CSV table of C-alpha atoms in Angstrom, one decimal:
chain,number,residue,atom,x,y,z
A,950,MET,CA,33.3,75.8,45.6
A,951,SER,CA,32.2,72.5,44.1
A,952,ASN,CA,34.9,70.4,42.6
A,953,ALA,CA,32.5,69.0,39.9
A,954,VAL,CA,30.9,70.8,37.1
A,955,THR,CA,28.3,69.6,34.6
A,956,ILE,CA,28.7,70.9,31.0
A,957,ASN,CA,25.6,70.6,28.9
A,958,VAL,CA,26.5,70.2,25.2
A,959,TYR,CA,22.9,70.9,24.1
A,960,GLU,CA,22.9,74.2,25.9
A,961,ILE,CA,26.2,75.3,24.5
A,962,VAL,CA,25.4,74.4,20.9
A,963,GLY,CA,21.7,75.4,21.1
A,964,SER,CA,20.7,72.4,19.0
A,965,GLU,CA,20.2,68.7,19.2
A,966,LEU,CA,22.5,68.3,16.1
A,967,CYS,CA,26.1,69.0,16.8
A,968,VAL,CA,27.8,69.4,13.4
A,969,ALA,CA,30.2,72.3,13.2
A,970,ALA,CA,33.8,72.3,14.5
A,971,SER,CA,33.2,75.9,15.6
A,972,ASP,CA,30.5,74.6,18.1
A,973,GLY,CA,32.9,71.9,19.2
A,974,GLN,CA,35.4,74.6,20.0
A,975,LYS,CA,32.9,76.3,22.4
A,976,VAL,CA,32.6,73.0,24.2
A,977,TYR,CA,36.3,72.5,24.3
A,978,ASP,CA,36.9,76.0,25.8
A,979,GLN,CA,34.6,75.1,28.7
A,980,ILE,CA,36.1,71.7,29.4
A,981,GLN,CA,39.6,73.1,29.1
A,982,THR,CA,38.9,75.9,31.6
A,983,ALA,CA,37.3,73.5,34.0
A,984,LEU,CA,40.1,70.9,33.8
A,985,GLN,CA,42.7,73.6,34.3
A,986,MET,CA,40.8,74.6,37.5
A,987,LYS,CA,41.2,70.9,38.5
A,988,LYS,CA,37.4,70.4,38.4
A,989,MET,CA,35.8,67.1,37.6
A,990,VAL,CA,33.8,67.6,34.4
A,991,LEU,CA,30.6,65.8,33.7
A,992,LEU,CA,29.8,66.3,30.0
A,993,THR,CA,26.2,65.6,29.3
A,994,PHE,CA,24.9,64.9,25.8
A,995,ARG,CA,21.3,64.8,27.0
A,996,ASN,CA,18.9,65.8,24.1
A,997,VAL,CA,21.7,65.6,21.5
A,998,THR,CA,20.6,63.4,18.6
A,999,GLY,CA,23.3,63.8,16.1
A,1000,LEU,CA,27.1,64.3,16.1
A,1001,THR,CA,29.9,64.6,13.6
A,1002,SER,CA,33.5,63.6,14.0
A,1003,ALA,CA,34.5,67.2,13.2
A,1004,PHE,CA,32.5,68.4,16.2
A,1005,LEU,CA,33.9,65.7,18.5
A,1006,ASN,CA,37.5,66.3,17.3
A,1007,ALA,CA,37.2,70.0,18.2
A,1008,ALA,CA,35.3,69.5,21.5
A,1009,ILE,CA,37.2,66.5,22.9
A,1010,GLY,CA,40.0,65.2,20.6
A,1011,GLN,CA,41.7,68.5,21.0
A,1012,LEU,CA,42.0,68.0,24.7
A,1013,TYR,CA,44.8,65.6,24.1
A,1014,SER,CA,46.9,68.5,22.7
A,1015,THR,CA,46.7,70.2,26.2
A,1016,PHE,CA,46.3,67.5,28.8
A,1017,ASP,CA,47.8,64.0,29.2
A,1018,GLU,CA,45.7,60.9,29.2
A,1019,VAL,CA,45.8,60.4,32.9
A,1020,THR,CA,44.4,63.9,33.5
A,1021,ILE,CA,41.6,63.5,31.0
A,1022,ARG,CA,40.7,60.0,32.3
A,1023,ALA,CA,40.5,61.3,35.9
A,1024,GLY,CA,38.8,64.6,35.1
A,1025,LEU,CA,36.3,64.0,32.4
A,1026,ARG,CA,33.1,61.8,32.3
A,1027,VAL,CA,30.6,61.7,29.5
A,1028,ARG,CA,26.9,61.0,30.2
A,1029,ASP,CA,23.7,60.5,28.3
A,1030,MET,CA,25.3,59.3,25.1
A,1031,ASN,CA,23.7,56.6,23.0
A,1032,PRO,CA,25.9,53.6,22.1
A,1033,GLU,CA,26.5,54.7,18.5
A,1034,ASP,CA,27.7,58.1,19.7
A,1035,ARG,CA,29.9,56.5,22.3
A,1036,ALA,CA,31.5,54.4,19.6
A,1037,LEU,CA,32.2,57.4,17.5
A,1038,LEU,CA,33.7,59.3,20.4
A,1039,LYS,CA,35.9,56.3,21.1
A,1040,ARG,CA,37.2,56.4,17.6
A,1041,VAL,CA,37.8,60.1,17.8
A,1042,VAL,CA,39.7,59.7,21.1
A,1043,ASP,CA,41.8,56.8,19.8
A,1044,THR,CA,42.7,58.8,16.7
A,1045,ALA,CA,43.5,61.9,18.8
A,1046,LYS,CA,45.8,60.0,21.1
A,1047,GLU,CA,47.7,58.6,18.1
A,1048,TYR,CA,47.8,62.0,16.4
A,1049,PHE,CA,49.3,63.8,19.4
A,1050,LYS,CA,51.7,61.0,20.3
A,1051,ASP,CA,53.5,61.8,17.0
A,1052,PRO,CA,51.8,64.2,14.6
A,1053,ASP,CA,54.5,63.4,12.0
A,1054,ARG,CA,53.6,59.7,12.2
A,1055,PHE,CA,50.7,60.4,9.9
A,1056,LYS,CA,53.0,62.0,7.4
A,1057,LYS,CA,55.4,59.1,7.6
A,1058,ALA,CA,52.6,56.6,7.2
A,1059,ASN,CA,51.3,58.5,4.3
A,1060,ARG,CA,54.6,58.2,2.5
A,1061,GLU,CA,54.8,54.5,3.3
A,1062,ILE,CA,51.3,53.9,2.0
A,1063,LEU,CA,51.9,55.8,-1.2
A,1064,GLY,CA,55.4,54.6,-1.9
A,1065,ASP,CA,58.4,56.6,-3.1
A,1066,GLU,CA,57.0,57.5,-6.5
A,1067,HIS,CA,54.3,59.7,-5.0
A,1068,GLY,CA,56.0,60.6,-1.8
A,1069,LYS,CA,58.4,63.0,-3.5
A,1070,LYS,CA,58.2,66.6,-2.4
A,1071,GLY,CA,56.0,69.0,-4.3
A,1072,SER,CA,55.9,72.8,-4.2
A,1073,SER,CA,55.2,74.2,-0.7
A,1074,ASP,CA,53.6,77.5,-1.6
B,205,MET,CA,30.7,84.0,-24.9
B,206,LYS,CA,28.5,81.0,-25.9
B,207,VAL,CA,29.1,77.5,-24.6
B,208,ALA,CA,27.0,74.4,-25.1
B,209,LEU,CA,26.1,72.1,-22.2
B,210,PRO,CA,25.6,68.5,-23.2
B,211,ARG,CA,23.6,65.7,-21.5
B,212,ILE,CA,24.6,65.6,-17.8
B,213,GLU,CA,24.2,62.4,-15.8
B,214,HIS,CA,25.6,61.8,-12.3
B,215,ASP,CA,28.5,59.6,-13.4
B,216,ARG,CA,32.1,60.0,-14.4
B,217,SER,CA,31.2,61.3,-17.9
B,218,GLY,CA,28.8,63.9,-16.5
B,219,PHE,CA,31.4,65.2,-14.1
B,220,CYS,CA,34.0,65.2,-17.0
B,221,HIS,CA,31.6,67.3,-19.1
B,222,LEU,CA,31.2,69.8,-16.3
B,223,THR,CA,35.0,70.2,-15.9
B,224,ASP,CA,35.3,70.8,-19.7
B,225,PHE,CA,32.4,73.3,-19.4
B,226,TYR,CA,34.3,75.2,-16.6
B,227,ALA,CA,37.5,75.1,-18.6
B,228,ALA,CA,35.8,76.8,-21.5
B,229,LEU,CA,34.5,79.6,-19.3
B,230,ARG,CA,37.0,80.1,-16.4
B,231,ALA,CA,38.8,83.0,-18.1
B,232,CYS,CA,35.6,85.0,-18.6
B,233,ASP,CA,35.5,88.3,-16.7
B,234,SER,CA,32.6,90.8,-17.0
B,235,GLU,CA,31.2,89.0,-20.0
B,236,LEU,CA,27.7,87.8,-21.0
B,237,ILE,CA,27.9,84.0,-20.9
B,238,GLU,CA,25.2,82.2,-22.8
B,239,VAL,CA,24.9,78.5,-21.8
B,240,ASP,CA,23.2,76.9,-24.8
B,241,MET,CA,21.2,73.8,-23.5
B,242,SER,CA,19.7,72.8,-26.8
B,243,SER,CA,21.8,69.6,-26.8
B,244,CYS,CA,21.2,68.8,-23.2
B,245,GLY,CA,18.5,66.2,-23.4
B,246,TRP,CA,18.8,65.0,-19.8
B,247,PHE,CA,20.1,66.6,-16.6
B,248,ASP,CA,20.3,64.6,-13.4
B,249,ALA,CA,18.8,67.0,-10.9
B,250,ASP,CA,21.5,66.5,-8.2
B,251,MET,CA,24.1,67.7,-10.7
B,252,CYS,CA,22.6,71.2,-10.2
B,253,SER,CA,25.0,71.2,-7.2
B,254,PRO,CA,28.3,71.3,-9.2
B,255,LEU,CA,26.8,73.2,-12.1
B,256,GLY,CA,25.4,75.8,-9.7
B,257,ALA,CA,28.8,76.1,-8.0
B,258,ILE,CA,30.5,76.7,-11.4
B,259,LEU,CA,28.0,79.3,-12.4
B,260,TYR,CA,28.1,81.0,-9.0
B,261,LYS,CA,31.9,81.3,-9.3
B,262,LEU,CA,31.5,82.8,-12.8
B,263,SER,CA,28.9,85.3,-11.6
B,264,ARG,CA,31.3,86.5,-8.8
B,265,LYS,CA,33.6,87.7,-11.6
B,266,LEU,CA,30.7,89.9,-12.8
B,267,ASN,CA,29.8,87.6,-15.7
B,268,GLU,CA,26.1,87.6,-16.5
B,269,VAL,CA,25.0,84.0,-17.0
B,270,ARG,CA,22.0,83.1,-19.2
B,271,LEU,CA,20.7,79.6,-19.7
B,272,THR,CA,19.1,79.4,-23.1
B,273,ASN,CA,17.2,76.8,-25.3
B,274,ILE,CA,16.4,74.6,-22.3
B,275,ARG,CA,14.4,71.6,-23.4
B,276,PRO,CA,10.9,71.4,-21.7
B,277,ASP,CA,11.6,68.2,-19.7
B,278,VAL,CA,14.9,69.5,-18.4
B,279,LYS,CA,13.3,72.9,-17.6
B,280,LYS,CA,10.6,71.2,-15.5
B,281,ILE,CA,13.3,69.4,-13.4
B,282,LEU,CA,15.3,72.5,-12.9
B,283,CYS,CA,12.3,74.6,-12.0
B,284,ARG,CA,10.9,72.0,-9.6
B,285,ASN,CA,14.1,71.9,-7.5
B,286,GLY,CA,14.5,75.7,-7.6
B,287,PHE,CA,17.7,75.8,-9.6
B,288,LEU,CA,16.3,78.1,-12.3
B,289,LEU,CA,15.1,80.6,-9.7
B,290,ASN,CA,18.7,81.8,-9.8
B,291,TYR,CA,18.3,82.5,-13.5
B,292,GLY,CA,14.9,84.3,-13.6
B,293,GLU,CA,12.5,81.3,-13.8
B,294,GLU,CA,9.7,80.5,-11.3
B,295,ARG,CA,9.5,77.4,-9.1
B,296,LEU,CA,7.2,74.6,-10.3
B,297,PRO,CA,5.3,72.5,-7.8
B,298,ASP,CA,7.0,69.2,-6.9
B,299,SER,CA,4.0,67.1,-8.0
B,300,TYR,CA,5.8,63.8,-7.6
B,301,GLY,CA,7.4,64.6,-4.3
B,302,THR,CA,10.8,63.4,-5.5
B,303,THR,CA,12.7,66.7,-5.5
B,304,ILE,CA,15.4,67.7,-3.1
B,305,ARG,CA,15.8,71.4,-3.4
B,306,TYR,CA,18.9,73.1,-4.8
B,307,LYS,CA,20.3,75.4,-2.1
B,308,ARG,CA,23.5,77.3,-1.4
B,309,PHE,CA,24.7,77.6,2.2
B,310,ASP,CA,27.3,79.9,3.6
B,311,SER,CA,30.0,78.0,5.5
B,312,LYS,CA,28.7,79.3,8.8
B,313,ASP,CA,25.1,78.1,8.0
B,314,ASP,CA,25.4,74.7,9.6
B,315,LYS,CA,22.2,75.2,11.5
B,316,ASP,CA,20.4,76.0,8.2
B,317,PHE,CA,22.0,73.0,6.7
B,318,THR,CA,20.8,70.7,9.4
B,319,ASN,CA,17.3,72.1,9.0
B,320,TYR,CA,17.5,71.5,5.3
B,321,VAL,CA,18.4,67.9,5.9
B,322,GLU,CA,15.7,67.4,8.5
B,323,ARG,CA,12.9,69.1,6.6
B,324,ARG,CA,13.8,68.6,2.9
B,325,LEU,CA,15.4,65.2,3.1
B,326,LEU,CA,14.4,63.1,6.1
B,327,GLY,CA,11.3,64.7,7.3
B,328,ARG,CA,9.2,64.4,4.2
B,329,ALA,CA,6.3,62.0,3.9
B,330,GLU,CA,7.3,61.0,0.4
B,331,ILE,CA,10.7,59.7,1.5
B,332,PRO,CA,10.3,56.0,2.5
B,333,ARG,CA,10.4,55.1,6.1
B,334,MET,CA,14.0,54.0,6.5
B,335,SER,CA,15.0,51.9,9.5
B,336,GLN,CA,15.9,54.0,12.5
B,337,GLY,CA,19.6,52.9,12.2
B,338,LEU,CA,19.8,53.7,8.5
B,339,ALA,CA,18.2,57.2,8.8
B,340,ARG,CA,20.6,58.0,11.6
B,341,LYS,CA,23.7,56.9,9.6
B,342,PHE,CA,22.4,58.7,6.5
B,343,ARG,CA,21.9,61.9,8.4
B,344,GLU,CA,25.3,61.7,10.1
B,345,SER,CA,27.0,61.0,6.8
B,346,VAL,CA,25.5,64.0,5.2
B,347,PHE,CA,26.6,66.2,8.1
B,348,GLU,CA,30.1,64.7,7.9
B,349,ILE,CA,30.3,65.8,4.2
B,350,PHE,CA,29.1,69.3,5.1
B,351,SER,CA,31.5,69.8,8.0
B,352,ASN,CA,34.4,68.3,5.9
B,353,ALA,CA,33.7,70.8,3.1
B,354,VAL,CA,33.7,73.7,5.6
B,355,ILE,CA,36.8,72.6,7.4
B,356,HIS,CA,39.0,71.5,4.5
B,357,SER,CA,38.0,73.7,1.6
B,358,GLN,CA,38.1,77.0,3.5
B,359,THR,CA,35.6,78.1,0.8
B,360,GLN,CA,34.5,81.7,0.6
B,361,TYR,CA,31.7,80.9,-1.7
B,362,GLY,CA,29.6,78.5,0.4
B,363,ILE,CA,28.4,75.0,-0.1
B,364,PHE,CA,26.0,73.9,-2.9
B,365,CYS,CA,23.5,71.1,-2.3
B,366,CYS,CA,21.0,69.4,-4.4
B,367,GLY,CA,19.4,65.9,-4.6
B,368,GLN,CA,16.8,63.7,-6.0
B,369,TYR,CA,14.7,60.8,-4.7
B,370,PHE,CA,14.1,57.8,-7.0
B,371,PRO,CA,11.2,55.9,-5.5
B,372,LYS,CA,11.2,53.0,-8.0
B,373,ARG,CA,14.9,52.4,-7.5
B,374,HIS,CA,14.7,52.9,-3.7
B,375,ARG,CA,17.5,55.5,-4.0
B,376,ILE,CA,18.2,59.0,-2.7
B,377,VAL,CA,21.0,60.9,-4.4
B,378,LEU,CA,22.5,63.9,-2.7
B,379,CYS,CA,25.3,66.0,-4.0
B,380,ILE,CA,27.3,68.6,-2.0
B,381,SER,CA,29.9,70.8,-3.8
B,382,ASP,CA,32.3,73.5,-2.6
B,383,LEU,CA,34.5,76.0,-4.4
B,384,GLY,CA,37.4,75.9,-2.0
B,385,ILE,CA,40.9,74.4,-2.0
B,386,GLY,CA,40.8,71.0,-3.6
B,387,ILE,CA,42.0,67.8,-2.0
B,388,LYS,CA,45.2,67.5,-4.0
B,389,THR,CA,46.2,71.1,-3.3
B,390,ASN,CA,45.3,70.8,0.4
B,391,ILE,CA,47.6,67.7,0.7
B,392,ARG,CA,50.4,69.4,-1.2
B,393,LYS,CA,50.2,72.6,0.9
B,394,THR,CA,49.8,70.9,4.2
B,395,LEU,CA,51.9,67.8,3.9
B,396,ASP,CA,54.3,68.6,1.1
B,397,LEU,CA,53.0,65.6,-0.8
B,398,ASP,CA,52.5,65.9,-4.5
B,399,LEU,CA,49.9,63.3,-5.5
B,400,PRO,CA,48.0,62.8,-8.8
B,401,ASP,CA,44.5,64.3,-8.4
B,402,ASP,CA,42.7,60.9,-8.2
B,403,LYS,CA,45.3,59.4,-5.8
B,404,ALA,CA,44.8,62.4,-3.6
B,405,ILE,CA,41.1,61.6,-3.2
B,406,GLU,CA,41.9,58.0,-2.5
B,407,TRP,CA,44.4,59.1,0.1
B,408,ALA,CA,41.7,61.3,1.8
B,409,THR,CA,39.4,58.3,2.1
B,410,THR,CA,42.0,56.1,3.6
B,411,ASP,CA,41.8,55.4,7.4
B,412,ARG,CA,43.7,57.9,9.5
B,413,ASN,CA,45.0,60.1,6.7
B,414,THR,CA,44.5,63.7,7.5
B,415,THR,CA,45.7,67.1,6.4
B,416,LYS,CA,44.7,68.5,9.8
B,417,ARG,CA,47.6,70.2,11.6
B,418,GLY,CA,47.6,72.1,14.9
B,419,THR,CA,45.6,71.3,18.0
B,420,ILE,CA,42.4,69.8,16.4
B,421,PRO,CA,42.9,66.3,15.1
B,422,GLY,CA,40.9,65.0,12.1
B,423,GLY,CA,40.9,62.2,9.6
B,424,LEU,CA,37.6,60.4,10.2
B,425,GLY,CA,34.9,62.1,8.1
B,426,LEU,CA,35.3,60.6,4.7
B,427,LYS,CA,36.3,57.2,6.2
B,428,LEU,CA,33.1,57.0,8.2
B,429,LEU,CA,31.2,57.9,5.0
B,430,LYS,CA,32.9,55.2,3.0
B,431,GLU,CA,32.2,52.6,5.7
B,432,PHE,CA,28.5,53.5,5.7
B,433,ILE,CA,28.2,53.4,1.9
B,434,ALA,CA,29.9,50.0,1.8
B,435,MET,CA,27.4,48.6,4.3
B,436,ASN,CA,24.4,50.3,2.7
B,437,LYS,CA,25.4,49.0,-0.8
B,438,GLY,CA,25.1,52.5,-2.0
B,439,SER,CA,27.7,54.5,-3.9
B,440,ILE,CA,29.9,57.6,-3.5
B,441,GLN,CA,31.6,59.7,-6.1
B,442,ILE,CA,34.1,62.4,-5.3
B,443,VAL,CA,35.5,64.9,-7.8
B,444,SER,CA,38.2,67.3,-6.7
B,445,GLU,CA,40.2,69.4,-9.1
B,446,LYS,CA,41.1,67.0,-11.9
B,447,GLY,CA,40.5,63.9,-9.9
B,448,TYR,CA,37.6,61.5,-10.0
B,449,TRP,CA,37.2,58.7,-7.4
B,450,GLY,CA,34.1,56.5,-7.2
B,451,PHE,CA,33.1,53.7,-4.8
B,452,LEU,CA,30.5,52.0,-6.9
B,453,GLU,CA,28.9,48.6,-6.1
B,454,GLY,CA,31.9,47.8,-3.9
B,455,HIS,CA,34.5,48.7,-6.5
B,456,VAL,CA,36.8,51.7,-6.6
B,457,ARG,CA,36.9,53.6,-9.9
B,458,GLN,CA,39.4,56.4,-10.5
B,459,ALA,CA,40.2,58.8,-13.3
B,460,VAL,CA,42.0,62.0,-14.0
B,461,PHE,CA,40.1,64.5,-16.1
B,462,ASN,CA,41.7,66.9,-18.6
B,463,HIS,CA,40.3,69.9,-16.8
B,464,ARG,CA,39.7,70.7,-13.2
B,465,PHE,CA,36.6,71.3,-11.1
B,466,PRO,CA,37.2,74.5,-9.0
B,467,GLY,CA,36.7,72.7,-5.7
B,468,THR,CA,35.3,69.4,-4.5
B,469,VAL,CA,32.0,67.5,-5.2
B,470,VAL,CA,30.8,64.6,-3.1
B,471,THR,CA,27.8,62.7,-4.4
B,472,ILE,CA,26.2,59.9,-2.4
B,473,ASP,CA,23.6,57.4,-3.6
B,474,ILE,CA,21.8,55.7,-0.8
B,475,ASN,CA,19.9,52.5,-0.9
B,476,THR,CA,16.7,53.4,1.0
B,477,ALA,CA,15.5,49.8,1.1
B,478,ASP,CA,18.6,48.8,3.1
B,479,THR,CA,17.5,46.5,6.0
B,480,SER,CA,21.0,46.2,7.5
B,481,SER,CA,21.1,46.5,11.3
B,482,TYR,CA,23.3,49.4,12.2
B,483,LYS,CA,23.4,48.3,15.8
B,484,LEU,CA,26.9,47.9,17.3
B,485,SER,CA,28.1,44.3,17.9
B,486,SER,CA,29.4,45.4,21.3
B,487,GLU,CA,28.8,48.5,23.4
B,488,ILE,CA,31.5,50.8,24.8
B,489,SER,CA,31.1,51.8,28.4
B,490,GLU,CA,31.2,55.5,29.3
B,491,GLU,CA,34.1,54.6,31.6
B,492,ASP,CA,36.2,53.1,28.8
B,493,ILE,CA,36.3,56.0,26.3
B,494,PHE,CA,39.3,58.0,27.5
């Protein structure tokens, strides 16, 4: 059994435009399964011409909830991305790392940004 | 029930009029609603998006909506973009090629939405040839608004889109509305933060703030949009519940209306003559991402 697998984003989404988080979830499911099987994932974006942060958050950002950075760095490679999409993915990845390091950090930062007057608790229905 | 609709422009007062309009009608249930448009001397076509959302919501409560006394010039605009097809009128040809059709999408219709953007917005001969970088950023921004609306609003009623191209001003305006949970309510429910309605929108456009919880991170969509609009020297206006937040000519404008919009509206105004280079100053290697 080969230890490397190529996952084709275009084939999973069925479109050159990757917009919806639900499509990102399909990509995530494939990567997650492969990484759990200790496979090296080559994720190709060939023929993909448009991406959203919502798609990338679901497809790749979410991996940081399941795997540590070392595992992801060792097991996942992206290919065929244009420079702008790589820059967007980098922002998504950096945000995800920070988010999963301390999810409550966002909440604390929010309270700091807004100050005490708006940081008070509201109804939690 | 009879309610008058005044002049509606895509600015703070236009949105305020629509929130007042909804407040007058929101309690209607199984009624005949007559929207008297005799005093509506102008209607910015893209504002069909929030008006259509309001009327759609009223219709779901078995109200019958009739638009009456529409002035001829306004009627032409609303027939050209297909808005009045929902109220029994026929479509007029888009003789100037400046119309961006009114259309409602279900939340799962992202493929239809991308087709709409490609065919009705970017793929048309009348739309000026934007630089490759600008067209790409514009398309991505529109997709970010759509996916943001789907994820955060959890709307059951869909997403309402409409726009207009202004060739002399080199502008495209696109408006996207939803009828879901507003930004203020979402922040309150998710983070237990009770913010004024306009501050809640400001919060959502601030870097790294997110209401996302669970395994999928978030917090980039509206920030990417704001960055692009600043570079493009365009504008963005967001209305959510009672809050109004605008980023106009580099300045932020905020307000709290007396009445609420039943969801969120995002309007972007793009400068099509923008010659900025959207190329990155430095490239990130595929090996340096994770």
